[in-house]
C-alpha cells in the first residue's frame, strides 16, 4: 500500500510500433485503473535488449512509447511513468531472484520457446531469464495488481511462485500480485490469421493495426480482414475472424457482444468491417495528435522522466534493502 492505495505495476517493451492489441489488451485498462491504484508504468527497456536493437532507433522507440503512455491518458503527475533502465533496483533484484528460480521453470515458458524459435541466431541468457526480470519489476514495488493481456499470465504465475518461495524462506517480504485481465480485448487476433495473436512483430503489415496507422490505412486493413463464408455476424468459436472484429468493436465502444450482434443483424460483412474500421480510426486519431504534441515538448518529457525515476527509485529501494538484508548481505555503511 502507498498512501492507502493498492499498488499497480505494468510495462511494455519498446520493440516496435504498438498495435491495437497492445492498446485494447493493456494500455486502455491501465487508463481505466489509474485513479483507483498507485500506479507504476514502466517502459521496460532492459527487457528489449534480449533481442538485438539498433541503438539510435531503440532510443527513439522508447521515447515514443513513454509519450504514448501519456497520450493514451495516463497523467504523469499521478502515475509513475519511467524508463526501467533508470532505476537500478530492477536489475539488482532480478539477480537475486535468479537464484530462487529453477531452470525447469524457465524452460516451460512459452514466450521463451516462441522467441528462441524466431531469433534462433541469438538465444541469449537474457532471453531465458526474461521472466525473472519481469518478476523483479513487479515485486520491487510490492505490487497488488498487474494488468496484462492473456499471453503474459504464465509469467505472472511464475512471479507468484518465486515470491511465495522467497516468502516461505524469509518471512513476508513480497506482496503476492494478482493479474488483471480486461473483460474485452485481452487477446486481439491477427486480421490475416484470426487464430494467431495480433503482434507488433508480425511480418505481414496487414495483420496488425498499428497505433500510428492513418485513417485510410486502418479502414483498408479492416476491409481486407479475413472472415468466413457463414454470412452472419456472431461471436462464436466457429467464426474466429468475425468474432475478433466483434471483440475489437466491443472493446472500442463498450458495447456487449450481444449488442454488437444486434446492431449488425442482417448486415453484410462489408458494412460491418467499415464500421469497425471507422470506429477504430475515430478512437486513434486524437491519440495520434496528442502523441505528436507531447513528443515535441522535450523539456516537459525530460522533467517527467527525471521526477518519476526518482520516485520509482525511492519506492524500489525500500524493497531492495529489505531483500538484501533478508538474504544476509552486509549492510552498507552510509
Ligand atoms: P511482440 O510481438 O514483440 O512479442 P507484443 O505485441 O506481443 O510484442 P508486448 O510488448 O509483449 O507486445 O505486450 C505488451 C502488452 O500488450 C502486454 O500486456 C500484452 O499482454 C498485451 N498484448 C500484446 N498483444 C496483445 C493482443 N494481441 N491482444 C491483447 N493484448 C495484447
Ligand atoms: N513481459 C511483458 C512486459 C513486461 C511486464 C513487466 C508486464 C515486463 N515487465 C511487468 C507487466 C509487468 C511483455 O512482454 N508484454
Coordinates of C-alpha atoms and ligand atoms in Angstrom, one line a residue:
X1 CA 0.0 0.0 0.0
X2 CA 1.2 3.5 -0.8
X3 CA -0.9 6.3 0.7
X4 CA -3.7 3.9 1.4
X5 CA -3.9 2.8 -2.2
X6 CA -3.1 -0.6 -3.6
X7 CA -0.2 -0.7 -5.9
X8 CA -0.4 -1.5 -9.7
X9 CA 2.6 -2.2 -11.9
X10 CA 2.8 -2.8 -15.6
X11 CA 5.1 -2.4 -18.5
X12 CA 5.6 -2.7 -22.2
X13 CA 8.6 -3.2 -24.4
X14 CA 9.7 -0.6 -26.9
X15 CA 10.5 -3.1 -29.6
X16 CA 8.2 -1.9 -32.4
X17 CA 5.2 0.1 -33.2
X18 CA 2.4 -0.7 -30.7
X19 CA -0.7 -2.4 -32.1
X20 CA -4.3 -2.2 -31.5
X21 CA -3.8 -5.4 -29.4
X22 CA -1.4 -3.7 -27.1
X23 CA -3.8 -0.8 -26.8
X24 CA -7.0 -2.7 -26.1
X25 CA -5.4 -5.5 -24.1
X26 CA -3.2 -3.4 -21.9
X27 CA -3.0 0.4 -22.3
X28 CA -6.8 1.0 -22.3
X29 CA -7.1 -0.9 -19.0
X30 CA -4.2 1.0 -17.5
X31 CA -6.0 4.2 -18.0
X32 CA -9.2 2.8 -16.5
X33 CA -7.4 1.6 -13.4
X34 CA -5.2 4.6 -12.9
X35 CA -7.4 6.5 -10.4
X36 CA -8.0 3.6 -8.2
X37 CA -4.4 2.5 -7.7
X38 CA -1.0 3.9 -7.0
X39 CA 0.4 3.1 -10.5
X40 CA 3.9 2.4 -11.9
X41 CA 4.0 2.2 -15.7
X42 CA 7.4 1.4 -17.0
X43 CA 9.0 1.4 -20.4
X44 CA 10.8 -1.9 -19.9
X45 CA 13.9 -1.2 -22.0
X46 CA 16.1 -3.7 -20.1
X47 CA 13.8 -6.4 -21.5
X48 CA 14.0 -5.1 -25.0
X49 CA 17.7 -5.9 -25.4
X50 CA 17.0 -9.6 -25.1
X51 CA 16.7 -9.2 -28.9
X52 CA 19.2 -7.1 -30.9
X53 CA 18.3 -3.4 -31.2
X54 CA 19.7 -0.6 -33.3
X55 CA 20.8 1.9 -30.6
X56 CA 19.5 5.1 -32.2
X57 CA 16.2 3.6 -33.3
X58 CA 15.8 2.0 -29.9
X59 CA 16.3 5.3 -28.1
X60 CA 13.6 6.9 -30.2
X61 CA 11.2 3.9 -29.9
X62 CA 11.5 4.0 -26.1
X63 CA 10.8 7.8 -26.1
X64 CA 7.8 7.3 -28.4
X65 CA 6.4 4.6 -26.1
X66 CA 6.8 6.8 -23.0
X67 CA 5.0 9.6 -24.8
X68 CA 2.3 7.2 -25.8
X69 CA 1.5 6.3 -22.2
X70 CA 0.8 10.0 -21.6
X71 CA -1.1 10.4 -24.9
X72 CA -3.3 7.5 -24.0
X73 CA -4.5 9.4 -20.9
X74 CA -2.1 8.5 -18.1
X75 CA -1.4 11.6 -16.1
X76 CA 2.4 11.6 -15.4
X77 CA 1.8 13.7 -12.3
X78 CA -0.2 10.9 -10.7
X79 CA 1.2 7.9 -12.4
X80 CA 4.8 7.0 -12.2
X81 CA 5.9 6.7 -15.8
X82 CA 9.6 6.0 -16.3
X83 CA 12.3 4.0 -18.1
X84 CA 13.1 0.7 -16.3
X85 CA 16.9 1.3 -17.0
X86 CA 16.8 4.5 -14.9
X87 CA 16.1 2.5 -11.8
X88 CA 18.9 0.2 -10.8
X89 CA 16.8 -1.9 -8.4
X90 CA 15.2 -3.8 -11.3
X91 CA 18.5 -5.4 -12.4
X92 CA 19.7 -5.9 -8.8
X93 CA 16.6 -7.7 -7.6
X94 CA 16.5 -9.7 -10.8
X95 CA 19.9 -11.1 -10.0
X96 CA 18.8 -12.2 -6.5
X97 CA 15.6 -13.7 -7.8
X98 CA 17.6 -15.6 -10.5
X99 CA 19.0 -17.6 -7.6
X100 CA 15.5 -18.5 -6.5
X101 CA 14.2 -19.6 -9.9
X102 CA 14.7 -23.1 -11.4
X103 CA 15.9 -23.8 -14.9
X104 CA 12.9 -26.2 -15.3
X105 CA 10.5 -23.4 -14.6
X106 CA 12.1 -21.1 -17.2
X107 CA 12.3 -23.9 -19.7
X108 CA 8.5 -24.2 -19.7
X109 CA 7.8 -20.5 -20.6
X110 CA 6.0 -20.4 -24.0
X111 CA 7.3 -16.9 -24.8
X112 CA 10.9 -18.1 -24.5
X113 CA 10.1 -21.0 -26.8
X114 CA 8.4 -18.7 -29.3
X115 CA 11.2 -16.1 -29.2
X116 CA 14.0 -18.5 -29.4
X117 CA 12.4 -20.1 -32.5
X118 CA 12.1 -16.6 -34.0
X119 CA 15.6 -15.5 -33.1
X120 CA 17.4 -18.8 -33.5
X121 CA 20.8 -17.0 -34.1
X122 CA 20.6 -15.2 -30.7
X123 CA 19.2 -17.4 -28.0
X124 CA 21.0 -15.5 -25.2
X125 CA 20.8 -16.0 -21.4
X126 CA 18.8 -12.8 -21.1
X127 CA 16.0 -14.2 -23.2
X128 CA 15.9 -17.2 -20.9
X129 CA 15.8 -15.2 -17.7
X130 CA 13.5 -12.6 -19.1
X131 CA 10.6 -13.7 -16.8
X132 CA 12.8 -13.3 -13.7
X133 CA 13.4 -9.6 -14.6
X134 CA 9.7 -9.3 -15.0
X135 CA 9.1 -10.8 -11.6
X136 CA 11.6 -8.3 -10.2
X137 CA 9.8 -5.4 -11.8
X138 CA 6.6 -6.4 -10.2
X139 CA 7.8 -7.5 -6.7
X140 CA 10.1 -4.4 -6.3
X141 CA 7.0 -2.2 -5.7
X142 CA 5.0 -4.6 -3.5
X143 CA 2.5 -4.7 -6.4
X144 CA -1.0 -5.9 -5.7
X145 CA -2.3 -5.9 -9.3
X146 CA -0.7 -6.3 -12.8
X147 CA -2.9 -5.5 -15.8
X148 CA -1.7 -7.6 -18.8
X149 CA -3.0 -9.4 -21.8
X150 CA -3.7 -13.2 -21.6
X151 CA -0.3 -14.0 -23.1
X152 CA 1.5 -12.8 -20.0
X153 CA -0.4 -14.9 -17.5
X154 CA 2.2 -17.6 -17.5
X155 CA 4.9 -15.1 -16.5
X156 CA 2.7 -13.8 -13.8
X157 CA 2.1 -17.2 -12.4
X158 CA 5.9 -17.7 -12.2
X159 CA 6.2 -14.3 -10.5
X160 CA 3.8 -15.5 -7.8
X161 CA 5.7 -18.8 -7.4
X162 CA 9.0 -17.0 -7.0
X163 CA 7.5 -14.6 -4.4
X164 CA 5.9 -17.4 -2.4
X165 CA 9.1 -19.4 -2.4
X166 CA 11.1 -16.4 -1.2
X167 CA 8.5 -15.6 1.5
X168 CA 8.4 -19.2 2.7
X169 CA 12.1 -19.0 3.4
X170 CA 12.5 -15.4 4.7
X171 CA 9.0 -14.4 6.0
X172 CA 6.6 -12.0 4.5
X173 CA 8.9 -10.0 2.2
X174 CA 6.8 -9.7 -1.0
X175 CA 3.2 -8.9 -1.7
X176 CA 1.8 -11.7 -3.9
X177 CA 0.5 -10.0 -7.0
X178 CA -2.8 -10.7 -8.9
X179 CA -3.2 -10.4 -12.6
X180 CA -5.9 -8.1 -14.0
X181 CA -7.3 -9.2 -17.4
X182 CA -9.8 -6.9 -19.1
X183 CA -13.3 -8.3 -19.9
X184 CA -12.8 -7.5 -23.6
X185 CA -9.7 -7.1 -25.8
X186 CA -7.5 -9.4 -23.7
X187 CA -6.5 -11.2 -26.8
X188 CA -6.9 -9.4 -30.1
X189 CA -6.1 -11.7 -33.0
X190 CA -4.3 -11.1 -36.3
X191 CA -6.5 -9.6 -39.0
X192 CA -5.0 -12.0 -41.5
X193 CA -4.9 -15.2 -39.4
X194 CA -7.5 -15.0 -36.6
X195 CA -6.0 -18.0 -34.9
X196 CA -2.8 -16.1 -34.2
X197 CA -2.4 -13.2 -31.7
X198 CA -2.0 -9.7 -33.3
X199 CA 1.6 -8.9 -32.7
X200 CA 3.8 -5.9 -33.4
X201 CA 6.5 -8.2 -34.9
X202 CA 4.2 -9.9 -37.5
X203 CA 5.9 -9.9 -40.9
X204 CA 2.6 -9.1 -42.7
X205 CA 1.8 -5.4 -42.1
X206 CA -1.9 -6.1 -42.9
X207 CA -2.2 -8.5 -40.0
X208 CA -1.9 -5.7 -37.4
X209 CA -3.3 -2.2 -36.9
X210 CA -0.5 0.0 -35.7
X211 CA -1.4 2.9 -33.4
X212 CA 0.5 5.1 -35.9
X213 CA -1.6 4.0 -38.9
X214 CA -3.5 6.7 -40.6
X215 CA -7.3 6.6 -41.1
X216 CA -7.2 5.2 -44.7
X217 CA -4.7 2.5 -43.8
X218 CA -6.9 1.4 -40.8
X219 CA -10.0 1.2 -42.9
X220 CA -8.2 -0.6 -45.7
X221 CA -6.7 -3.2 -43.3
X222 CA -10.2 -3.9 -41.8
X223 CA -11.7 -4.2 -45.3
X224 CA -9.1 -6.9 -46.0
X225 CA -9.5 -8.7 -42.7
X226 CA -10.0 -12.5 -43.1
X227 CA -13.5 -13.6 -42.2
X228 CA -15.5 -16.7 -43.4
X229 CA -18.4 -17.6 -45.7
X230 CA -21.1 -18.0 -42.9
X231 CA -22.6 -14.6 -43.7
X232 CA -23.6 -13.8 -40.2
X233 CA -22.2 -11.5 -37.5
X234 CA -22.0 -13.8 -34.5
X235 CA -19.4 -14.1 -31.7
X236 CA -18.7 -17.9 -31.7
X237 CA -15.8 -20.3 -31.9
X238 CA -16.6 -21.4 -35.5
X239 CA -16.1 -17.8 -36.7
X240 CA -12.8 -16.6 -35.3
X241 CA -12.3 -13.7 -37.8
X242 CA -15.8 -12.2 -37.3
X243 CA -15.6 -12.8 -33.5
X244 CA -12.3 -10.9 -33.4
X245 CA -13.9 -8.0 -35.2
X246 CA -16.8 -8.1 -32.7
X247 CA -14.3 -8.2 -29.9
X248 CA -12.5 -5.1 -31.2
X249 CA -15.7 -3.2 -31.8
X250 CA -16.9 -4.1 -28.4
X251 CA -13.7 -3.1 -26.7
X252 CA -13.7 0.3 -28.5
X253 CA -17.3 1.2 -27.9
X254 CA -18.0 -0.5 -24.5
X255 CA -21.0 -2.4 -26.1
X256 CA -21.5 -6.1 -25.2
X257 CA -21.2 -8.8 -27.8
X258 CA -24.9 -9.2 -27.9
X259 CA -25.5 -5.5 -28.5
X260 CA -23.0 -5.6 -31.4
X261 CA -24.6 -8.7 -32.9
X262 CA -28.0 -7.0 -32.7
X263 CA -26.7 -3.7 -34.2
X264 CA -25.4 -5.6 -37.3
X265 CA -28.1 -8.2 -37.5
X266 CA -28.8 -8.8 -41.2
X267 CA -26.0 -6.5 -42.4
X268 CA -23.2 -7.8 -44.7
X269 CA -19.5 -8.2 -43.7
X270 CA -18.6 -5.2 -45.9
X271 CA -20.7 -2.8 -43.8
X272 CA -19.6 -4.3 -40.6
X273 CA -15.9 -4.1 -41.5
X274 CA -16.2 -0.5 -42.5
X275 CA -18.0 0.3 -39.2
X276 CA -15.2 -1.3 -37.2
X277 CA -12.5 0.4 -39.2
X278 CA -14.2 3.8 -38.8
X279 CA -14.6 3.3 -35.0
X280 CA -11.0 2.4 -34.5
X281 CA -9.8 5.3 -36.7
X282 CA -12.0 7.7 -34.7
X283 CA -10.5 6.4 -31.5
X284 CA -6.9 6.5 -32.6
X285 CA -6.8 9.9 -34.4
X286 CA -7.0 12.1 -31.3
X287 CA -4.4 9.8 -29.6
X288 CA -2.0 10.4 -32.5
X289 CA -2.5 14.1 -32.4
X290 CA -1.7 14.3 -28.6
X291 CA 1.2 12.0 -29.1
X292 CA 2.8 14.2 -31.7
X293 CA 2.4 17.3 -29.4
X294 CA 3.9 15.6 -26.4
X295 CA 6.9 14.4 -28.4
X296 CA 7.7 17.9 -29.5
X297 CA 7.9 19.2 -25.9
X298 CA 11.4 17.9 -24.9
X299 CA 11.6 19.9 -21.7
X300 CA 8.3 18.6 -20.5
X301 CA 9.2 15.0 -21.2
X302 CA 12.7 15.3 -19.6
X303 CA 11.1 16.7 -16.5
X304 CA 8.7 13.8 -16.2
X305 CA 11.3 11.2 -16.8
X306 CA 13.6 12.6 -14.1
X307 CA 11.0 13.2 -11.4
X308 CA 9.3 9.8 -11.9
X309 CA 12.6 7.9 -12.0
X310 CA 13.4 9.4 -8.6
X311 CA 10.0 8.4 -7.3
X312 CA 10.4 4.8 -8.6
X313 CA 14.0 4.6 -7.2
X314 CA 12.7 5.7 -3.8
X315 CA 10.0 3.0 -3.5
X316 CA 12.0 0.3 -5.1
X317 CA 14.9 0.9 -2.7
X318 CA 12.7 0.1 0.2
X319 CA 12.0 -3.4 -1.1
X320 CA 15.5 -3.9 -2.3
X321 CA 17.1 -3.0 1.1
X322 CA 14.7 -5.4 2.8
X323 CA 15.6 -8.2 0.4
X324 CA 19.3 -7.6 0.7
X325 CA 19.1 -7.8 4.5
X326 CA 17.0 -11.0 4.4
X327 CA 19.4 -12.9 2.2
X328 CA 22.2 -11.9 4.5
X329 CA 24.2 -9.2 2.7
X330 CA 26.2 -7.0 5.0
X331 CA 24.7 -3.6 5.3
X332 CA 26.4 -0.7 3.6
X333 CA 27.8 1.9 5.9
X334 CA 26.1 5.2 4.9
Ligands
LIG1 P1 6.0 -8.9 -29.7 O1 5.2 -9.2 -30.9 O2 7.2 -8.1 -29.9 O3 6.2 -10.1 -28.8 P2 3.6 -7.9 -28.4 O4 2.8 -7.2 -29.5 O5 3.2 -9.3 -28.0 O6 5.1 -7.9 -28.8 P3 4.2 -7.0 -25.8 O7 5.2 -5.9 -25.6 O8 4.8 -8.3 -25.5 O9 3.6 -7.0 -27.2 O10 3.0 -6.7 -24.9 C1 2.6 -5.5 -24.3 C2 1.2 -5.7 -23.6 O11 0.2 -5.9 -24.6 C3 1.1 -7.0 -22.7 O12 0.4 -6.7 -21.6 C4 0.4 -8.0 -23.6 O13 -0.3 -8.9 -22.8 C5 -0.5 -7.1 -24.4 N1 -0.8 -7.6 -25.7 C6 0.1 -7.9 -26.7 N2 -0.5 -8.4 -27.7 C7 -1.9 -8.4 -27.4 C8 -3.0 -8.8 -28.2 N3 -3.0 -9.3 -29.4 N4 -4.2 -8.7 -27.6 C9 -4.3 -8.2 -26.3 N5 -3.3 -7.8 -25.6 C10 -2.1 -7.9 -26.1
LIG2 N1 6.8 -9.2 -20.5 C1 5.9 -8.2 -20.8 C2 6.4 -6.8 -20.5 C3 6.7 -6.7 -19.0 C4 5.7 -6.6 -18.0 C5 6.5 -6.4 -16.8 C6 4.4 -6.6 -17.9 C7 7.9 -6.6 -18.5 N2 7.8 -6.4 -17.2 C8 5.9 -6.3 -15.6 C9 3.7 -6.5 -16.7 C10 4.5 -6.4 -15.5 C11 5.5 -8.3 -22.2 O1 6.3 -8.9 -23.0 N3 4.4 -7.8 -22.6

